[in-house]
Amino acid sequence: MSADKDVKEIDELVEDWTPEPLVVEATAFEEADIEKRPVIIGPTGPRTKLSNGRVVHNLASYNFYNLVSNENLKERAIQTLRTYGVGPCGPPGFYGTQDVHMNVEQDIATFLGTASCIIYAQVFSTITSVIPAFSKRGDIIVADKAVNYAIKKGIQISRSTVRWYEHNDMEDLQRVLTKVTKEQAKKPLTRRFVITEGMFDTVGDIVDLTKLVELKRRYKFRIILDETSSFGVLGRTGKGVTEHQRVDPTEVDAIVGSLAGPLCAAGGFCAGSDEIVDHQRLSSNAYTFSAALPAISAVTASETLMMLQMNTDLIFQLRDVTKCMWQQLDPRSDWMFCTSSPENPVMIMVIKPEVISQKRLSVDDQQVLLQEIVDETLTNNVLITRLKSLPTNSNNPKEPAFQPQPALKICLTIGLTKKEIERAGITIRHAITRIMQRRR
């Protein structure tokens, strides 16, 4: 009788249950944004053609070195496609690994100065697989509150105990590490990690890696460093934060990076010791269960790495155009300032606090104003975008109470001349002024 009653209660609960939607319903602002979103025809080069026939200066893609227009890369890609086909159609651990995969892994390890390297087929799933491959339930993760969405997902999947520290605040990190060390003093030994970004995706500033390594040694933690935004950009030859701040890469236990963006390929990688890499070949979900990286992407990554080493002028040219845009925007705008580091070719422009206070701007108000600036800029044939991030679940203890400030996102490229960059900067600055002055 009780069994029948239990089944009846379960049936009633199922009938009353309303599942949450897989996708949150779009707001009116989001629907309007989608309606006005420009459509690009053809490749996303520095001068891009839109579906309405206009040609605009493209400052909204990660084509930093204009490799999209490199004819030698295109020819090499075509040759690879004819030799290897479109994709390996299998996971790396079975029959998906090809010689070009092993070559690019060796190329990256040699380039960075690490013992070994492993590549992944998707950028996003790289860090989301690396973290849970090493940190499990009961282990401890200390992470920067401003880390990107992929890192947050990796931390969530790991089911580890999480402690957050204030963004890029080494004193607060030291406070958290001291507290964690005291709490764990009489408990069973666990694995402990500090996880952060080399150059932050949503803020644009750079981690103090020298201080981070010092704290790692003192408190006996391991470092997982996500260089998705900094690899190929920072340092004399683009090796990332380790080269930029002259830190021995072997001091970082796992360096995670992207083969997309600056390298114009696809996929991600994790570099470190032989033990760190070998463990992932058996324990990392994205490596074990996903099809291997297409050969065309592996070859492109190897070729672009060689180009960065052979032609360091590319990096200095990028710094020149970045500096040129800075001079037009950050010191000259009365309304906005840049939170990115000067070396970052992605400028994150936010509204000044005093302007927000004076005009009583909510987060939604800021998003509307920034979109109006993007639209105004586009009418003058310059394509930029807004910083777009997923909302944080404040009820989830594994997610920090941190939401990036609404911002413009301006991506520089050496595919445009300095004069074109200057004119684009003036266009953006004037658009900011026009839109902000309308708001009373």
XYZ file of C-alpha atoms in Angstrom:
440
model
C 0.000 0.000 0.000
C 2.809 2.413 0.944
C 4.624 1.577 -2.305
C 1.532 2.548 -4.335
C 1.266 5.749 -2.312
C 4.919 6.585 -2.985
C 4.450 6.045 -6.724
C 1.356 8.282 -6.679
C 3.247 11.037 -4.866
C 6.111 10.791 -7.367
C 3.644 11.022 -10.275
C 2.064 14.127 -8.735
C 5.460 15.754 -8.232
C 6.418 15.025 -11.848
C 3.153 16.547 -13.096
C 3.707 19.710 -11.027
C 7.371 20.063 -12.039
C 8.241 22.704 -14.599
C 11.750 22.284 -16.046
C 13.942 25.327 -16.401
C 14.448 26.420 -20.026
C 17.723 25.357 -21.643
C 18.135 28.887 -23.009
C 17.031 31.979 -21.096
C 14.487 34.050 -22.999
C 16.124 36.988 -24.764
C 15.471 40.453 -23.390
C 14.129 43.262 -25.575
C 17.627 44.786 -25.649
C 19.185 41.470 -26.755
C 16.587 40.992 -29.495
C 17.207 44.517 -30.796
C 20.966 43.846 -30.704
C 20.534 40.665 -32.769
C 18.354 42.504 -35.300
C 21.017 45.189 -35.862
C 24.032 42.868 -35.788
C 26.176 43.404 -38.923
C 26.699 40.413 -41.204
C 30.162 39.954 -42.734
C 30.531 38.709 -46.299
C 33.765 36.822 -46.977
C 36.877 36.626 -44.766
C 37.174 38.737 -41.592
C 40.129 40.784 -42.763
C 41.142 44.294 -41.644
C 38.854 45.779 -44.307
C 35.660 43.798 -44.179
C 32.659 43.811 -46.502
C 29.218 43.763 -44.888
C 26.015 42.307 -46.301
C 24.775 45.831 -47.083
C 27.739 46.306 -49.442
C 29.733 48.706 -47.256
C 33.418 48.111 -46.504
C 34.437 48.876 -42.910
C 37.638 48.902 -40.884
C 37.350 45.769 -38.760
C 38.377 46.329 -35.126
C 36.186 43.539 -33.764
C 38.198 40.360 -34.462
C 41.442 38.820 -33.164
C 43.247 39.189 -36.488
C 46.146 40.959 -34.728
C 48.883 40.069 -37.244
C 46.576 40.036 -40.289
C 47.419 36.371 -40.845
C 43.968 35.931 -42.399
C 45.391 37.687 -45.482
C 48.692 35.762 -45.567
C 48.894 33.983 -48.947
C 51.673 31.593 -47.847
C 49.505 30.357 -44.962
C 46.570 29.877 -47.310
C 48.671 27.830 -49.738
C 50.083 25.701 -46.911
C 46.562 25.101 -45.609
C 45.352 23.978 -49.048
C 48.279 21.539 -49.371
C 47.519 20.109 -45.919
C 43.841 19.725 -46.751
C 44.680 17.759 -49.896
C 47.131 15.527 -48.035
C 45.263 14.845 -44.765
C 41.630 15.574 -45.533
C 39.225 17.626 -43.436
C 39.555 15.909 -40.045
C 41.020 12.822 -38.336
C 37.546 11.543 -37.324
C 38.755 10.001 -34.086
C 40.038 10.813 -30.570
C 43.815 11.320 -30.219
C 44.219 8.255 -28.000
C 42.725 5.897 -30.597
C 43.376 6.626 -34.275
C 43.088 10.438 -34.348
C 46.734 11.370 -33.773
C 48.699 12.271 -36.909
C 52.298 13.324 -37.362
C 51.328 17.010 -37.622
C 49.773 16.829 -34.145
C 52.984 15.502 -32.655
C 54.939 18.152 -34.553
C 52.905 21.075 -33.230
C 53.096 19.736 -29.668
C 56.870 19.648 -29.953
C 56.893 23.097 -31.575
C 54.910 24.650 -28.710
C 57.011 22.966 -25.994
C 60.222 24.133 -27.660
C 58.825 27.636 -28.187
C 57.770 28.012 -24.545
C 60.740 26.195 -23.016
C 58.740 23.434 -21.316
C 59.396 19.701 -21.284
C 56.204 18.680 -23.041
C 52.866 19.811 -24.489
C 49.429 18.395 -25.309
C 46.962 19.898 -27.797
C 43.160 19.949 -27.727
C 40.625 20.314 -30.535
C 38.687 23.200 -28.919
C 39.929 26.240 -27.016
C 37.030 26.385 -24.541
C 37.248 22.722 -23.562
C 40.999 22.920 -22.917
C 40.953 24.670 -19.537
C 37.579 23.105 -18.631
C 39.269 19.693 -18.972
C 42.718 20.526 -17.577
C 41.360 21.717 -14.212
C 39.235 18.616 -13.360
C 41.986 16.320 -14.672
C 44.102 17.365 -11.687
C 41.799 18.852 -9.054
C 39.094 16.578 -7.636
C 36.531 16.596 -4.837
C 38.313 17.501 -1.587
C 41.171 19.309 -3.326
C 41.529 23.084 -2.974
C 41.433 25.755 -5.657
C 42.221 29.418 -5.012
C 41.188 31.539 -7.992
C 40.973 35.162 -9.115
C 37.408 36.482 -9.079
C 37.736 37.843 -12.624
C 38.730 34.613 -14.389
C 36.969 33.849 -17.661
C 33.853 31.739 -18.063
C 35.733 28.633 -19.236
C 37.844 28.595 -16.055
C 34.704 28.944 -13.922
C 33.170 25.944 -15.684
C 36.353 23.907 -15.186
C 36.334 24.744 -11.473
C 32.667 23.809 -11.221
C 33.222 20.459 -12.962
C 36.132 19.616 -10.625
C 33.884 19.730 -7.519
C 36.864 21.031 -5.582
C 36.712 23.335 -2.569
C 37.005 26.876 -3.968
C 38.309 30.078 -2.401
C 38.238 33.360 -4.343
C 40.544 36.349 -4.029
C 40.014 39.924 -5.208
C 40.932 40.561 -8.808
C 44.699 40.756 -9.367
C 45.246 41.626 -5.698
C 48.351 39.758 -4.533
C 47.894 40.911 -0.932
C 44.397 39.427 -0.841
C 45.727 36.254 -2.480
C 48.325 35.979 0.285
C 45.579 36.452 2.888
C 43.507 33.634 1.341
C 46.513 31.299 1.028
C 47.436 31.920 4.677
C 43.879 31.174 5.780
C 43.642 28.003 3.673
C 47.015 26.753 4.948
C 45.931 27.211 8.575
C 42.563 25.535 7.965
C 44.227 22.521 6.330
C 47.095 22.166 8.832
C 45.534 19.242 10.738
C 43.576 17.739 7.857
C 44.674 15.045 5.374
C 47.015 16.314 2.657
C 45.223 17.524 -0.480
C 46.240 18.921 -3.850
C 46.189 22.712 -3.904
C 46.077 25.030 -6.915
C 46.120 28.718 -7.697
C 44.258 29.355 -10.960
C 44.393 32.645 -12.822
C 44.754 34.208 -16.261
C 47.910 35.653 -17.744
C 46.013 38.532 -19.349
C 42.401 38.801 -18.236
C 39.760 38.423 -20.921
C 37.115 40.644 -19.293
C 39.371 43.320 -17.768
C 42.453 43.334 -20.006
C 45.130 43.699 -17.314
C 48.079 41.363 -16.637
C 48.764 39.109 -13.648
C 51.790 39.765 -11.423
C 53.350 36.388 -12.196
C 56.600 37.103 -10.336
C 54.718 37.632 -7.064
C 52.429 34.689 -7.801
C 55.402 32.319 -8.178
C 56.855 33.639 -4.920
C 53.579 32.892 -3.076
C 53.343 29.480 -4.740
C 56.713 28.497 -3.332
C 55.984 29.862 0.128
C 52.593 28.192 0.559
C 53.307 25.068 -1.521
C 50.567 25.453 -4.127
C 50.639 24.576 -7.832
C 49.848 27.141 -10.548
C 47.489 26.627 -13.492
C 47.927 29.677 -15.731
C 45.476 30.363 -18.550
C 47.346 32.264 -21.279
C 44.499 32.157 -23.798
C 44.588 35.962 -24.191
C 48.340 36.482 -23.733
C 49.988 33.669 -25.726
C 51.171 34.996 -29.072
C 50.855 38.592 -27.861
C 53.005 39.315 -24.798
C 56.796 39.057 -24.646
C 59.475 39.810 -27.220
C 58.550 36.764 -29.315
C 54.957 36.244 -28.123
C 55.622 33.510 -25.558
C 53.244 35.150 -23.117
C 53.462 36.364 -19.540
C 56.456 34.191 -18.645
C 58.555 35.928 -21.295
C 57.000 39.346 -20.652
C 57.842 39.242 -16.929
C 60.997 37.114 -17.315
C 59.686 34.188 -15.288
C 61.070 30.698 -15.896
C 58.159 28.776 -17.532
C 59.046 25.677 -15.499
C 57.919 27.620 -12.402
C 54.369 27.384 -13.738
C 52.984 23.864 -13.368
C 50.519 24.064 -16.267
C 50.428 26.731 -18.993
C 47.177 26.667 -20.941
C 46.823 28.607 -24.182
C 44.970 29.042 -27.446
C 45.995 28.211 -31.002
C 43.153 30.384 -32.315
C 43.111 34.186 -32.214
C 46.654 35.511 -32.793
C 47.847 32.204 -34.296
C 44.928 32.098 -36.744
C 44.435 28.329 -36.247
C 42.118 26.472 -33.853
C 42.267 24.421 -30.677
C 44.160 24.839 -27.417
C 47.147 23.418 -25.582
C 48.560 22.699 -22.141
C 52.335 22.826 -21.642
C 54.345 21.675 -18.639
C 56.382 18.763 -17.367
C 56.211 15.284 -18.875
C 54.136 14.118 -15.897
C 51.616 16.949 -16.283
C 51.130 16.197 -19.990
C 51.135 12.387 -19.796
C 48.471 12.437 -17.078
C 46.105 14.376 -19.365
C 46.413 11.849 -22.197
C 44.512 9.365 -20.019
C 42.527 11.585 -17.638
C 41.431 14.683 -19.538
C 37.876 14.440 -20.851
C 38.233 16.680 -23.905
C 41.397 14.868 -25.018
C 40.087 11.348 -24.390
C 36.561 11.670 -25.759
C 36.767 14.373 -28.465
C 37.935 14.034 -32.058
C 41.481 15.253 -32.611
C 42.331 18.681 -33.986
C 42.057 18.879 -37.809
C 45.479 18.620 -39.456
C 44.950 21.931 -41.235
C 44.764 23.726 -37.848
C 47.831 21.925 -36.472
C 49.933 22.870 -39.502
C 48.695 26.480 -39.408
C 49.670 26.754 -35.734
C 53.171 25.418 -36.444
C 53.595 27.832 -39.346
C 52.447 30.902 -37.384
C 54.664 29.988 -34.428
C 57.623 29.894 -36.794
C 56.604 33.266 -38.238
C 56.530 34.868 -34.776
C 60.024 33.546 -34.045
C 61.497 34.492 -37.404
C 59.827 37.898 -37.688
C 59.630 39.614 -34.293
C 58.788 42.860 -36.117
C 55.187 41.611 -36.230
C 54.878 41.973 -32.456
C 56.520 45.408 -32.426
C 54.222 46.580 -35.241
C 51.223 45.432 -33.178
C 52.503 47.364 -30.163
C 52.895 50.474 -32.339
C 49.301 50.427 -33.594
C 48.048 49.639 -30.064
C 49.932 52.654 -28.720
C 48.533 54.747 -31.563
C 44.944 53.858 -30.619
C 45.645 54.455 -26.913
C 46.786 57.985 -27.711
C 43.491 58.690 -29.452
C 41.204 57.269 -26.757
C 42.382 56.843 -23.182
C 43.922 60.237 -22.355
C 41.598 62.223 -24.624
C 38.146 60.938 -23.691
C 36.254 62.771 -20.930
C 33.799 59.894 -20.657
C 35.666 56.573 -20.758
C 38.994 54.987 -19.854
C 40.816 51.769 -20.755
C 41.247 48.989 -18.152
C 43.579 46.959 -20.393
C 47.336 46.936 -19.965
C 49.126 49.084 -22.587
C 50.626 45.916 -24.166
C 47.192 44.396 -24.750
C 45.950 44.761 -28.366
C 42.384 44.334 -27.079
C 41.289 47.610 -25.503
C 38.538 47.265 -22.873
C 36.941 50.723 -22.554
C 34.601 51.384 -19.607
C 32.637 54.462 -18.549
C 34.380 56.518 -15.870
C 32.969 56.083 -12.320
C 32.275 59.818 -11.943
C 30.258 59.788 -15.186
C 28.243 56.769 -14.014
C 27.546 58.526 -10.707
C 26.718 61.888 -12.258
C 24.337 60.452 -14.878
C 23.021 57.738 -12.494
C 23.661 54.954 -14.957
C 22.561 51.427 -14.128
C 24.288 48.424 -15.703
C 21.477 48.210 -18.269
C 21.804 51.935 -19.010
C 25.520 51.478 -19.659
C 24.901 48.561 -22.032
C 22.385 50.619 -24.023
C 24.781 53.577 -24.286
C 27.677 51.366 -25.340
C 25.585 49.704 -28.032
C 24.595 53.147 -29.316
C 28.317 54.009 -29.502
C 28.975 50.778 -31.462
C 26.136 51.654 -33.860
C 27.301 55.252 -34.244
C 30.849 54.083 -34.950
C 29.605 51.632 -37.573
C 27.766 54.412 -39.450
C 31.239 55.934 -39.912
C 32.650 52.650 -41.294
C 34.497 51.443 -38.172
C 33.431 48.070 -36.731
C 33.901 47.574 -32.986
C 31.910 45.584 -30.436
C 30.893 45.420 -26.780
C 32.385 43.148 -24.125
C 29.857 40.345 -23.795
C 29.953 38.020 -20.794
C 27.583 35.491 -19.293
C 25.927 36.431 -15.980
C 27.324 35.064 -12.728
C 25.130 32.826 -10.566
C 25.476 34.573 -7.194
C 23.744 31.654 -5.423
C 26.462 29.214 -6.504
C 29.416 29.189 -4.042
C 31.655 27.888 -6.828
C 31.125 31.131 -8.761
C 32.516 34.468 -7.540
C 30.359 37.525 -6.919
C 32.074 39.329 -9.780
C 30.459 40.772 -12.873
C 32.593 42.617 -15.434
C 31.704 46.248 -15.975
C 29.970 46.907 -19.317
C 32.621 47.918 -21.828
C 33.547 48.560 -25.434
C 35.950 46.052 -26.981
C 38.394 47.314 -29.611
C 40.742 44.789 -31.258
C 43.802 46.198 -33.022
C 45.459 44.807 -36.152
C 48.599 45.533 -38.150
C 46.499 45.024 -41.279
C 45.525 48.708 -41.001
C 48.030 51.533 -41.392
C 48.826 53.908 -38.528
C 46.883 56.645 -40.323
C 43.848 54.368 -40.577
C 44.166 53.451 -36.899
C 44.392 57.159 -35.964
C 41.303 57.996 -38.007
C 39.435 55.021 -36.500
C 40.421 56.218 -33.011
C 39.120 59.710 -33.740
C 35.881 58.216 -35.085
C 35.393 56.133 -31.933
C 36.204 59.083 -29.630
C 33.760 61.378 -31.427
C 31.066 58.675 -31.321
C 31.570 58.310 -27.551
C 31.254 62.081 -27.087
C 28.116 62.393 -29.240
C 26.281 59.546 -27.517
C 27.312 60.484 -23.969
C 26.323 64.155 -24.455
C 22.833 63.094 -25.484
C 22.346 61.434 -22.114
C 21.253 63.994 -19.527
